[in-house]
PDB file of C-alpha atoms in Angstrom:
ATOM      1  CA  MET I   1     -22.023  90.897 -18.447  1.00 61.00           C
ATOM      2  CA  ALA I   2     -24.741  91.279 -15.702  1.00 76.00           C
ATOM      3  CA  VAL I   3     -23.831  90.538 -12.179  1.00 85.00           C
ATOM      4  CA  LYS I   4     -25.440  87.126 -11.011  1.00 94.00           C
ATOM      5  CA  ARG I   5     -25.797  86.809  -7.252  1.00 96.00           C
ATOM      6  CA  LEU I   6     -27.793  83.638  -6.009  1.00 97.00           C
ATOM      7  CA  VAL I   7     -28.734  82.735  -2.209  1.00 97.00           C
ATOM      8  CA  VAL I   8     -29.187  78.961  -2.189  1.00 98.00           C
ATOM      9  CA  ASN I   9     -31.301  78.417   0.669  1.00 98.00           C
ATOM     10  CA  ALA I  10     -32.242  75.118   2.323  1.00 98.00           C
ATOM     11  CA  ASP I  11     -35.504  74.729   4.029  1.00 98.00           C
ATOM     12  CA  ASP I  12     -36.867  72.793   6.812  1.00 98.00           C
ATOM     13  CA  PHE I  13     -33.845  73.224   9.212  1.00 98.00           C
ATOM     14  CA  GLY I  14     -34.800  71.834  12.447  1.00 98.00           C
ATOM     15  CA  PHE I  15     -37.366  69.058  10.967  1.00 97.00           C
ATOM     16  CA  THR I  16     -35.390  65.824  11.750  1.00 97.00           C
ATOM     17  CA  PRO I  17     -31.442  65.436  12.962  1.00 97.00           C
ATOM     18  CA  ASP I  18     -30.866  63.793   9.296  1.00 97.00           C
ATOM     19  CA  VAL I  19     -32.433  66.640   7.464  1.00 98.00           C
ATOM     20  CA  ASN I  20     -30.136  68.813   9.500  1.00 98.00           C
ATOM     21  CA  ASP I  21     -27.250  67.036   8.794  1.00 98.00           C
ATOM     22  CA  GLY I  22     -27.875  66.964   5.068  1.00 98.00           C
ATOM     23  CA  ILE I  23     -28.343  70.611   5.107  1.00 98.00           C
ATOM     24  CA  LEU I  24     -24.943  71.057   6.824  1.00 98.00           C
ATOM     25  CA  ARG I  25     -23.229  68.818   4.297  1.00 98.00           C
ATOM     26  CA  SER I  26     -24.897  70.805   1.336  1.00 98.00           C
ATOM     27  CA  HIS I  27     -23.380  73.827   3.131  1.00 98.00           C
ATOM     28  CA  LEU I  28     -19.858  72.501   3.721  1.00 98.00           C
ATOM     29  CA  GLU I  29     -19.398  70.423   0.621  1.00 98.00           C
ATOM     30  CA  GLY I  30     -21.910  72.091  -1.582  1.00 98.00           C
ATOM     31  CA  ILE I  31     -23.321  75.472  -2.703  1.00 98.00           C
ATOM     32  CA  VAL I  32     -25.854  76.109   0.030  1.00 98.00           C
ATOM     33  CA  ARG I  33     -25.166  79.469   1.801  1.00 98.00           C
ATOM     34  CA  SER I  34     -28.364  80.059   3.939  1.00 98.00           C
ATOM     35  CA  THR I  35     -31.049  77.857   5.715  1.00 98.00           C
ATOM     36  CA  SER I  36     -34.506  78.564   7.404  1.00 98.00           C
ATOM     37  CA  LEU I  37     -35.093  77.014  10.740  1.00 98.00           C
ATOM     38  CA  MET I  38     -38.405  75.735  12.091  1.00 98.00           C
ATOM     39  CA  ALA I  39     -38.839  76.979  15.798  1.00 98.00           C
ATOM     40  CA  ASN I  40     -41.470  74.192  15.848  1.00 98.00           C
ATOM     41  CA  GLY I  41     -39.231  71.368  14.476  1.00 97.00           C
ATOM     42  CA  PRO I  42     -38.560  68.146  16.522  1.00 96.00           C
ATOM     43  CA  ALA I  43     -34.889  68.699  15.810  1.00 98.00           C
ATOM     44  CA  PHE I  44     -34.850  72.708  16.679  1.00 98.00           C
ATOM     45  CA  GLU I  45     -32.230  72.242  19.373  1.00 98.00           C
ATOM     46  CA  HIS I  46     -29.985  70.073  17.529  1.00 98.00           C
ATOM     47  CA  ALA I  47     -30.281  72.710  14.475  1.00 98.00           C
ATOM     48  CA  VAL I  48     -29.444  75.493  16.975  1.00 98.00           C
ATOM     49  CA  ARG I  49     -26.175  73.670  17.923  1.00 98.00           C
ATOM     50  CA  ILE I  50     -25.015  73.311  14.300  1.00 98.00           C
ATOM     51  CA  ALA I  51     -25.894  76.869  13.668  1.00 98.00           C
ATOM     52  CA  HIS I  52     -23.743  78.057  16.474  1.00 98.00           C
ATOM     53  CA  GLN I  53     -20.757  75.516  15.612  1.00 98.00           C
ATOM     54  CA  HIS I  54     -21.135  76.750  11.901  1.00 98.00           C
ATOM     55  CA  PRO I  55     -21.558  80.637  11.846  1.00 96.00           C
ATOM     56  CA  SER I  56     -20.781  80.715   8.087  1.00 97.00           C
ATOM     57  CA  LEU I  57     -24.158  79.350   7.526  1.00 98.00           C
ATOM     58  CA  GLY I  58     -26.728  82.139   7.333  1.00 97.00           C
ATOM     59  CA  VAL I  59     -29.993  81.260   9.429  1.00 98.00           C
ATOM     60  CA  GLY I  60     -33.570  82.737   9.085  1.00 98.00           C
ATOM     61  CA  CYS I  61     -36.719  81.679  10.319  1.00 98.00           C
ATOM     62  CA  HIS I  62     -38.864  79.091   8.438  1.00 98.00           C
ATOM     63  CA  LEU I  63     -42.458  80.311  10.078  1.00 98.00           C
ATOM     64  CA  THR I  64     -44.784  77.604  10.290  1.00 97.00           C
ATOM     65  CA  LEU I  65     -48.493  77.657  10.640  1.00 97.00           C
ATOM     66  CA  VAL I  66     -49.110  74.276   9.315  1.00 96.00           C
ATOM     67  CA  GLN I  67     -47.596  70.795  10.472  1.00 95.00           C
ATOM     68  CA  GLY I  68     -46.389  70.163  13.972  1.00 95.00           C
ATOM     69  CA  GLU I  69     -47.011  71.700  17.477  1.00 97.00           C
ATOM     70  CA  SER I  70     -47.762  75.467  18.172  1.00 98.00           C
ATOM     71  CA  VAL I  71     -44.821  77.329  19.651  1.00 98.00           C
ATOM     72  CA  ALA I  72     -47.082  80.069  21.122  1.00 98.00           C
ATOM     73  CA  LEU I  73     -49.794  77.284  22.702  1.00 97.00           C
ATOM     74  CA  PRO I  74     -47.528  74.233  23.408  1.00 96.00           C
ATOM     75  CA  GLY I  75     -49.963  71.008  23.218  1.00 96.00           C
ATOM     76  CA  THR I  76     -51.868  72.472  20.454  1.00 97.00           C
ATOM     77  CA  GLN I  77     -51.454  70.921  17.022  1.00 96.00           C
ATOM     78  CA  LEU I  78     -51.471  73.366  13.812  1.00 97.00           C
ATOM     79  CA  PRO I  79     -53.307  72.388  10.639  1.00 95.00           C
ATOM     80  CA  ARG I  80     -51.658  69.344   9.091  1.00 89.00           C
ATOM     81  CA  SER I  81     -51.805  70.939   5.580  1.00 87.00           C
ATOM     82  CA  ALA I  82     -52.203  74.211   3.689  1.00 86.00           C
ATOM     83  CA  GLY I  83     -55.350  73.071   2.479  1.00 87.00           C
ATOM     84  CA  ARG I  84     -56.952  72.797   5.889  1.00 91.00           C
ATOM     85  CA  LEU I  85     -55.242  76.381   6.623  1.00 92.00           C
ATOM     86  CA  LEU I  86     -57.200  77.742   3.791  1.00 86.00           C
ATOM     87  CA  ALA I  87     -60.401  76.022   5.074  1.00 90.00           C
ATOM     88  CA  SER I  88     -60.198  77.871   8.152  1.00 91.00           C
ATOM     89  CA  PRO I  89     -57.444  80.705   7.926  1.00 92.00           C
ATOM     90  CA  PRO I  90     -56.161  82.164  11.098  1.00 95.00           C
ATOM     91  CA  THR I  91     -56.939  85.790  12.374  1.00 96.00           C
ATOM     92  CA  LEU I  92     -54.393  88.538  12.040  1.00 97.00           C
ATOM     93  CA  ARG I  93     -54.232  88.275  15.941  1.00 97.00           C
ATOM     94  CA  GLN I  94     -53.821  84.519  15.801  1.00 97.00           C
ATOM     95  CA  ALA I  95     -51.008  84.628  13.155  1.00 97.00           C
ATOM     96  CA  LEU I  96     -49.237  87.259  14.806  1.00 98.00           C
ATOM     97  CA  ARG I  97     -49.095  85.405  18.091  1.00 98.00           C
ATOM     98  CA  GLU I  98     -47.819  82.362  16.654  1.00 98.00           C
ATOM     99  CA  LEU I  99     -45.127  83.722  14.433  1.00 98.00           C
ATOM    100  CA  GLN I 100     -43.889  86.241  16.922  1.00 98.00           C
ATOM    101  CA  ALA I 101     -43.299  83.271  19.317  1.00 98.00           C
ATOM    102  CA  GLN I 102     -41.414  81.303  16.473  1.00 98.00           C
ATOM    103  CA  ILE I 103     -39.189  84.340  15.988  1.00 98.00           C
ATOM    104  CA  GLU I 104     -38.624  84.833  19.732  1.00 98.00           C
ATOM    105  CA  ALA I 105     -37.710  81.161  19.983  1.00 98.00           C
ATOM    106  CA  LEU I 106     -34.645  81.796  17.749  1.00 98.00           C
ATOM    107  CA  LEU I 107     -33.815  84.927  19.564  1.00 98.00           C
ATOM    108  CA  ASP I 108     -34.001  83.105  22.813  1.00 98.00           C
ATOM    109  CA  HIS I 109     -31.363  80.763  21.397  1.00 98.00           C
ATOM    110  CA  GLY I 110     -28.895  83.507  20.245  1.00 98.00           C
ATOM    111  CA  ILE I 111     -30.141  83.251  16.520  1.00 97.00           C
ATOM    112  CA  ARG I 112     -30.774  86.726  14.932  1.00 96.00           C
ATOM    113  CA  PRO I 113     -32.764  85.486  11.742  1.00 97.00           C
ATOM    114  CA  SER I 114     -31.577  87.130   8.257  1.00 96.00           C
ATOM    115  CA  HIS I 115     -34.923  86.456   6.740  1.00 96.00           C
ATOM    116  CA  LEU I 116     -38.280  85.292   6.910  1.00 97.00           C
ATOM    117  CA  ASP I 117     -40.238  82.640   4.566  1.00 97.00           C
ATOM    118  CA  THR I 118     -43.047  80.368   5.353  1.00 96.00           C
ATOM    119  CA  HIS I 119     -43.586  76.445   5.466  1.00 95.00           C
ATOM    120  CA  GLN I 120     -45.642  75.378   2.383  1.00 91.00           C
ATOM    121  CA  HIS I 121     -45.530  79.300   1.373  1.00 90.00           C
ATOM    122  CA  VAL I 122     -48.614  80.274   3.492  1.00 92.00           C
ATOM    123  CA  HIS I 123     -47.670  83.827   3.299  1.00 90.00           C
ATOM    124  CA  LEU I 124     -49.302  84.020   0.179  1.00 86.00           C
ATOM    125  CA  LEU I 125     -52.576  84.249   2.074  1.00 89.00           C
ATOM    126  CA  PRO I 126     -53.027  88.013   2.623  1.00 90.00           C
ATOM    127  CA  VAL I 127     -53.852  87.574   6.550  1.00 94.00           C
ATOM    128  CA  VAL I 128     -50.365  85.734   6.844  1.00 94.00           C
ATOM    129  CA  LEU I 129     -48.490  88.170   4.553  1.00 91.00           C
ATOM    130  CA  GLU I 130     -49.856  90.996   6.783  1.00 93.00           C
ATOM    131  CA  ALA I 131     -48.425  89.331   9.957  1.00 96.00           C
ATOM    132  CA  VAL I 132     -45.055  88.334   8.420  1.00 95.00           C
ATOM    133  CA  ALA I 133     -44.482  91.994   7.395  1.00 93.00           C
ATOM    134  CA  THR I 134     -45.577  93.354  10.403  1.00 95.00           C
ATOM    135  CA  LEU I 135     -43.182  91.269  12.311  1.00 96.00           C
ATOM    136  CA  ALA I 136     -40.293  91.739   9.902  1.00 94.00           C
ATOM    137  CA  ASP I 137     -40.554  95.383  10.610  1.00 92.00           C
ATOM    138  CA  ARG I 138     -41.041  94.917  14.489  1.00 94.00           C
ATOM    139  CA  PHE I 139     -37.850  92.674  14.549  1.00 96.00           C
ATOM    140  CA  ARG I 140     -36.127  94.472  11.813  1.00 93.00           C
ATOM    141  CA  ILE I 141     -35.497  91.446   9.657  1.00 94.00           C
ATOM    142  CA  PRO I 142     -34.767  92.869   6.247  1.00 91.00           C
ATOM    143  CA  TRP I 143     -35.591  89.969   3.874  1.00 95.00           C
ATOM    144  CA  ILE I 144     -38.850  88.111   3.128  1.00 94.00           C
ATOM    145  CA  ARG I 145     -39.051  85.308   0.490  1.00 94.00           C
ATOM    146  CA  LYS I 146     -40.999  86.372  -2.886  1.00 88.00           C
ATOM    147  CA  PRO I 147     -42.148  82.784  -3.615  1.00 84.00           C
ATOM    148  CA  PHE I 148     -43.141  83.292  -7.311  1.00 79.00           C
ATOM    149  CA  ASP I 149     -41.269  80.864  -9.497  1.00 73.00           C
ATOM    150  CA  THR I 150     -39.315  82.238 -12.546  1.00 67.00           C
ATOM    151  CA  PRO I 151     -38.062  79.279 -14.794  1.00 54.00           C
ATOM    152  CA  LEU I 152     -40.929  77.098 -15.543  1.00 43.00           C
ATOM    153  CA  GLY I 153     -39.673  75.123 -18.392  1.00 47.00           C
ATOM    154  CA  LEU I 154     -38.107  72.554 -16.252  1.00 51.00           C
ATOM    155  CA  ALA I 155     -41.230  71.896 -14.295  1.00 48.00           C
ATOM    156  CA  PRO I 156     -43.516  69.071 -14.045  1.00 49.00           C
ATOM    157  CA  VAL I 157     -46.992  70.127 -15.646  1.00 44.00           C
ATOM    158  CA  LEU I 158     -48.725  70.033 -12.276  1.00 45.00           C
ATOM    159  CA  ARG I 159     -46.222  72.092 -10.234  1.00 47.00           C
ATOM    160  CA  ALA I 160     -45.882  74.539 -13.299  1.00 48.00           C
ATOM    161  CA  GLY I 161     -49.703  75.187 -13.260  1.00 47.00           C
ATOM    162  CA  LEU I 162     -49.645  75.912  -9.600  1.00 49.00           C
ATOM    163  CA  ALA I 163     -46.695  78.330 -10.005  1.00 46.00           C
ATOM    164  CA  LEU I 164     -48.731  79.876 -12.822  1.00 49.00           C
ATOM    165  CA  ALA I 165     -51.798  80.102 -10.612  1.00 53.00           C
ATOM    166  CA  ILE I 166     -50.436  82.081  -7.863  1.00 52.00           C
ATOM    167  CA  ARG I 167     -49.088  84.833 -10.280  1.00 54.00           C
ATOM    168  CA  PRO I 168     -51.883  87.184  -9.953  1.00 57.00           C
ATOM    169  CA  TRP I 169     -50.938  87.507  -6.148  1.00 58.00           C
ATOM    170  CA  ARG I 170     -47.525  88.998  -7.069  1.00 63.00           C
ATOM    171  CA  ILE I 171     -48.656  92.530  -7.654  1.00 60.00           C
ATOM    172  CA  PRO I 172     -50.192  92.967  -4.332  1.00 70.00           C
ATOM    173  CA  PHE I 173     -47.755  90.822  -2.535  1.00 71.00           C
ATOM    174  CA  GLU I 174     -44.768  92.935  -3.576  1.00 71.00           C
ATOM    175  CA  GLU I 175     -46.791  96.333  -2.779  1.00 77.00           C
ATOM    176  CA  ARG I 176     -47.363  95.194   0.856  1.00 73.00           C
ATOM    177  CA  LEU I 177     -43.520  94.507   1.272  1.00 77.00           C
ATOM    178  CA  ARG I 178     -42.869  97.756  -0.202  1.00 75.00           C
ATOM    179  CA  ARG I 179     -45.080  99.413   2.339  1.00 76.00           C
ATOM    180  CA  ALA I 180     -43.275  97.441   5.147  1.00 74.00           C
ATOM    181  CA  ASP I 181     -39.855  98.640   3.680  1.00 74.00           C
ATOM    182  CA  CYS I 182     -39.073  94.720   3.301  1.00 84.00           C
ATOM    183  CA  ARG I 183     -36.505  93.462   0.745  1.00 89.00           C
ATOM    184  CA  THR I 184     -36.929  90.709  -1.505  1.00 89.00           C
ATOM    185  CA  SER I 185     -34.883  88.782  -4.294  1.00 91.00           C
ATOM    186  CA  ASP I 186     -35.011  89.910  -7.552  1.00 90.00           C
ATOM    187  CA  TYR I 187     -36.430  86.326  -8.674  1.00 90.00           C
ATOM    188  CA  PHE I 188     -37.172  83.074  -7.048  1.00 92.00           C
ATOM    189  CA  ALA I 189     -36.484  79.330  -8.002  1.00 91.00           C
ATOM    190  CA  GLY I 190     -37.118  76.001  -6.661  1.00 89.00           C
ATOM    191  CA  PHE I 191     -40.842  75.536  -6.417  1.00 84.00           C
ATOM    192  CA  VAL I 192     -41.257  73.599  -9.402  1.00 79.00           C
ATOM    193  CA  GLY I 193     -38.337  71.843  -8.893  1.00 81.00           C
ATOM    194  CA  THR I 194     -39.495  70.535  -5.242  1.00 85.00           C
ATOM    195  CA  GLY I 195     -38.851  66.935  -5.182  1.00 85.00           C
ATOM    196  CA  ALA I 196     -37.366  66.689  -8.727  1.00 86.00           C
ATOM    197  CA  MET I 197     -34.153  68.535  -8.203  1.00 91.00           C
ATOM    198  CA  ASP I 198     -31.350  66.502  -9.412  1.00 95.00           C
ATOM    199  CA  ALA I 199     -27.909  67.704 -10.759  1.00 96.00           C
ATOM    200  CA  ARG I 200     -28.998  67.805 -14.202  1.00 94.00           C
ATOM    201  CA  TRP I 201     -31.977  69.931 -13.058  1.00 92.00           C
ATOM    202  CA  LEU I 202     -29.831  72.258 -11.226  1.00 95.00           C
ATOM    203  CA  VAL I 203     -27.232  72.652 -13.948  1.00 95.00           C
ATOM    204  CA  ALA I 204     -29.942  73.597 -16.485  1.00 91.00           C
ATOM    205  CA  LEU I 205     -31.359  76.118 -14.112  1.00 92.00           C
ATOM    206  CA  LEU I 206     -27.992  77.711 -13.374  1.00 94.00           C
ATOM    207  CA  ALA I 207     -27.046  78.138 -16.753  1.00 92.00           C
ATOM    208  CA  GLY I 208     -30.559  79.999 -17.445  1.00 89.00           C
ATOM    209  CA  LEU I 209     -30.283  82.404 -14.533  1.00 90.00           C
ATOM    210  CA  PRO I 210     -30.880  86.157 -15.230  1.00 88.00           C
ATOM    211  CA  GLY I 211     -28.631  88.954 -13.584  1.00 90.00           C
ATOM    212  CA  GLY I 212     -29.603  90.383 -10.508  1.00 93.00           C
ATOM    213  CA  THR I 213     -29.954  88.687  -6.908  1.00 95.00           C
ATOM    214  CA  GLY I 214     -32.127  85.781  -6.803  1.00 94.00           C
ATOM    215  CA  GLU I 215     -33.020  83.139  -4.383  1.00 96.00           C
ATOM    216  CA  LEU I 216     -32.986  79.128  -4.904  1.00 96.00           C
ATOM    217  CA  MET I 217     -34.887  77.112  -2.286  1.00 96.00           C
ATOM    218  CA  CYS I 218     -33.897  73.642  -1.859  1.00 97.00           C
ATOM    219  CA  HIS I 219     -34.812  70.741   0.606  1.00 97.00           C
ATOM    220  CA  PRO I 220     -31.507  68.792   1.277  1.00 98.00           C
ATOM    221  CA  GLY I 221     -31.204  65.774   3.913  1.00 97.00           C
ATOM    222  CA  ILE I 222     -30.021  62.424   4.528  1.00 97.00           C
ATOM    223  CA  CYS I 223     -33.064  60.081   4.187  1.00 95.00           C
ATOM    224  CA  GLY I 224     -31.999  58.236   7.499  1.00 94.00           C
ATOM    225  CA  SER I 225     -34.400  56.393   9.869  1.00 94.00           C
ATOM    226  CA  GLU I 226     -35.943  59.915  11.558  1.00 93.00           C
ATOM    227  CA  LEU I 227     -36.803  61.148   8.060  1.00 94.00           C
ATOM    228  CA  ARG I 228     -38.346  57.972   6.936  1.00 93.00           C
ATOM    229  CA  ARG I 229     -40.689  58.014   9.787  1.00 94.00           C
ATOM    230  CA  ALA I 230     -41.409  61.809   9.602  1.00 90.00           C
ATOM    231  CA  ASP I 231     -44.786  62.948   7.883  1.00 87.00           C
ATOM    232  CA  THR I 232     -43.455  64.579   4.737  1.00 89.00           C
ATOM    233  CA  ARG I 233     -43.673  63.397   1.061  1.00 89.00           C
ATOM    234  CA  LEU I 234     -40.213  64.712   0.558  1.00 91.00           C
ATOM    235  CA  LYS I 235     -38.020  61.675   1.854  1.00 94.00           C
ATOM    236  CA  GLN I 236     -35.415  59.968  -0.695  1.00 95.00           C
ATOM    237  CA  SER I 237     -35.813  63.170  -2.922  1.00 94.00           C
ATOM    238  CA  ARG I 238     -33.838  65.304  -0.020  1.00 96.00           C
ATOM    239  CA  GLU I 239     -31.045  63.107  -0.411  1.00 97.00           C
ATOM    240  CA  ILE I 240     -30.894  63.099  -4.170  1.00 97.00           C
ATOM    241  CA  GLU I 241     -31.150  66.990  -3.696  1.00 97.00           C
ATOM    242  CA  MET I 242     -28.186  66.830  -1.335  1.00 98.00           C
ATOM    243  CA  ARG I 243     -25.894  64.805  -3.587  1.00 98.00           C
ATOM    244  CA  ALA I 244     -26.774  67.179  -6.571  1.00 98.00           C
ATOM    245  CA  LEU I 245     -26.051  70.411  -4.376  1.00 98.00           C
ATOM    246  CA  CYS I 246     -22.673  68.939  -3.442  1.00 98.00           C
ATOM    247  CA  SER I 247     -21.800  67.422  -7.021  1.00 98.00           C
ATOM    248  CA  SER I 248     -18.803  68.659  -9.132  1.00 98.00           C
ATOM    249  CA  GLU I 249     -21.061  69.481 -11.879  1.00 97.00           C
ATOM    250  CA  VAL I 250     -23.311  72.069 -10.065  1.00 98.00           C
ATOM    251  CA  ARG I 251     -20.264  73.698  -8.630  1.00 98.00           C
ATOM    252  CA  GLN I 252     -18.694  73.762 -12.114  1.00 98.00           C
ATOM    253  CA  ALA I 253     -21.634  75.163 -13.444  1.00 97.00           C
ATOM    254  CA  VAL I 254     -21.617  77.962 -10.647  1.00 98.00           C
ATOM    255  CA  ALA I 255     -18.091  79.097 -11.549  1.00 97.00           C
ATOM    256  CA  GLU I 256     -18.794  78.806 -15.463  1.00 97.00           C
ATOM    257  CA  HIS I 257     -21.656  81.353 -15.205  1.00 96.00           C
ATOM    258  CA  GLY I 258     -19.818  83.454 -12.838  1.00 96.00           C
ATOM    259  CA  ILE I 259     -22.660  83.132 -10.060  1.00 97.00           C
ATOM    260  CA  GLU I 260     -21.479  84.764  -6.850  1.00 97.00           C
ATOM    261  CA  LEU I 261     -23.222  82.503  -3.939  1.00 97.00           C
ATOM    262  CA  LEU I 262     -24.335  84.502  -0.730  1.00 96.00           C
ATOM    263  CA  SER I 263     -26.431  84.087   2.173  1.00 97.00           C
ATOM    264  CA  TYR I 264     -29.126  86.459   3.170  1.00 95.00           C
ATOM    265  CA  ARG I 265     -27.111  87.560   6.077  1.00 94.00           C
ATOM    266  CA  ASP I 266     -24.370  88.597   3.565  1.00 95.00           C
ATOM    267  CA  LEU I 267     -27.243  90.738   1.702  1.00 91.00           C
ATOM    268  CA  ALA I 268     -27.984  92.271   5.031  1.00 76.00           C
ATOM    269  CA  ALA I 269     -25.782  94.991   5.276  1.00 56.00           C
ATOM    270  CA  ASP I 270     -27.362  96.567   8.152  1.00 45.00           C
ATOM    271  CA  VAL I 271     -27.209  93.444  10.261  1.00 43.00           C
ATOM    272  CA  ALA I 272     -23.584  94.396  11.648  1.00 45.00           C
ATOM    273  CA  GLN I 273     -25.277  97.731  12.970  1.00 43.00           C
ATOM    274  CA  ALA I 274     -28.187  95.910  14.448  1.00 45.00           C
ATOM    275  CA  PRO I 275     -28.907  96.087  18.031  1.00 43.00           C
ATOM    276  CA  ASP I 276     -28.016  93.299  20.422  1.00 49.00           C
ATOM    277  CA  LEU I 277     -30.613  90.209  20.573  1.00 51.00           C
ATOM    278  CA  ALA I 278     -31.570  91.420  23.991  1.00 48.00           C
ATOM    279  CA  GLY I 279     -32.692  94.723  22.752  1.00 51.00           C
ATOM    280  CA  VAL I 280     -34.678  93.358  19.712  1.00 57.00           C
ATOM    281  CA  ARG I 281     -36.296  90.797  21.914  1.00 61.00           C
ATOM    282  CA  ALA I 282     -37.375  93.479  24.351  1.00 50.00           C
ATOM    283  CA  GLY I 283     -40.511  95.689  23.697  1.00 48.00           C
ATOM    284  CA  SER I 284     -41.103  93.824  20.516  1.00 57.00           C
ATOM    285  CA  ASN I 285     -44.667  92.577  21.031  1.00 72.00           C
ATOM    286  CA  ALA I 286     -46.677  93.287  17.861  1.00 68.00           C
ATOM    287  CA  LEU I 287     -49.819  92.300  19.601  1.00 70.00           C
ATOM    288  CA  ASP I 288     -49.674  95.191  21.863  1.00 65.00           C
ATOM    289  CA  GLN I 289     -50.085  97.544  18.701  1.00 63.00           C
ATOM    290  CA  MET I 290     -53.260  95.945  17.940  1.00 62.00           C
ATOM    291  CA  PRO I 291     -56.645  97.654  18.773  1.00 49.00           C
TER     292      PRO I 291
END
């Protein structure tokens, strides 16, 4: 029987306090083992406190080039959508400056990220992927999300179409990560289910997982007053996801199919031998290496 290992990663940690609380609940009562922290999130400090209080929750960096305020240039707003970013993509220097500042914000708050992913998967853009791979090497962060969804049978037609449309980018994407000596999961799931991930959906997904090590992306949260006011289409769906991730049906499916739940930190065997945060933080300016 093939070994099945799954990183269930909750995105948008730091977005609002009620999203943070939903992620924590999904970890303590459900199957979430890992999360991705937004350095420019309005609830960043709240998320940092949770992370330090609950070290069993693995934490990566949710690199953000769309939505919210720049970390490198405070007071400057990032493009409001991936479409606007595509219309006017950043230079490599601009991407490096912003994303490095976000990683350093985590390090400065005592959090060594176990992995990197991006808000709205903008590292599918070659210039952003180049920046992410460069910084992963610079900061010795071993894991990068590979956002090419595997199971399409459970998907709404539109999201399945989007998942298929980006598949031709997979080969150059994986080649760049190989050159950077970065690691990725064997497969990825969750893009097509975003906004529609209930307990039934999750049980069906878990039943069909292949062998190897995969990542399931999710967006749990509590639909409180902060989230209802926030600029996001994912509101009530976050609470539905949270309840599904904590449900007895989903936890039973994990056990029945012999799935081992892990965080990216669990997968990063070299983290225990990594230098201290101060050492990683010092001398790590990727911009200095550019001509």
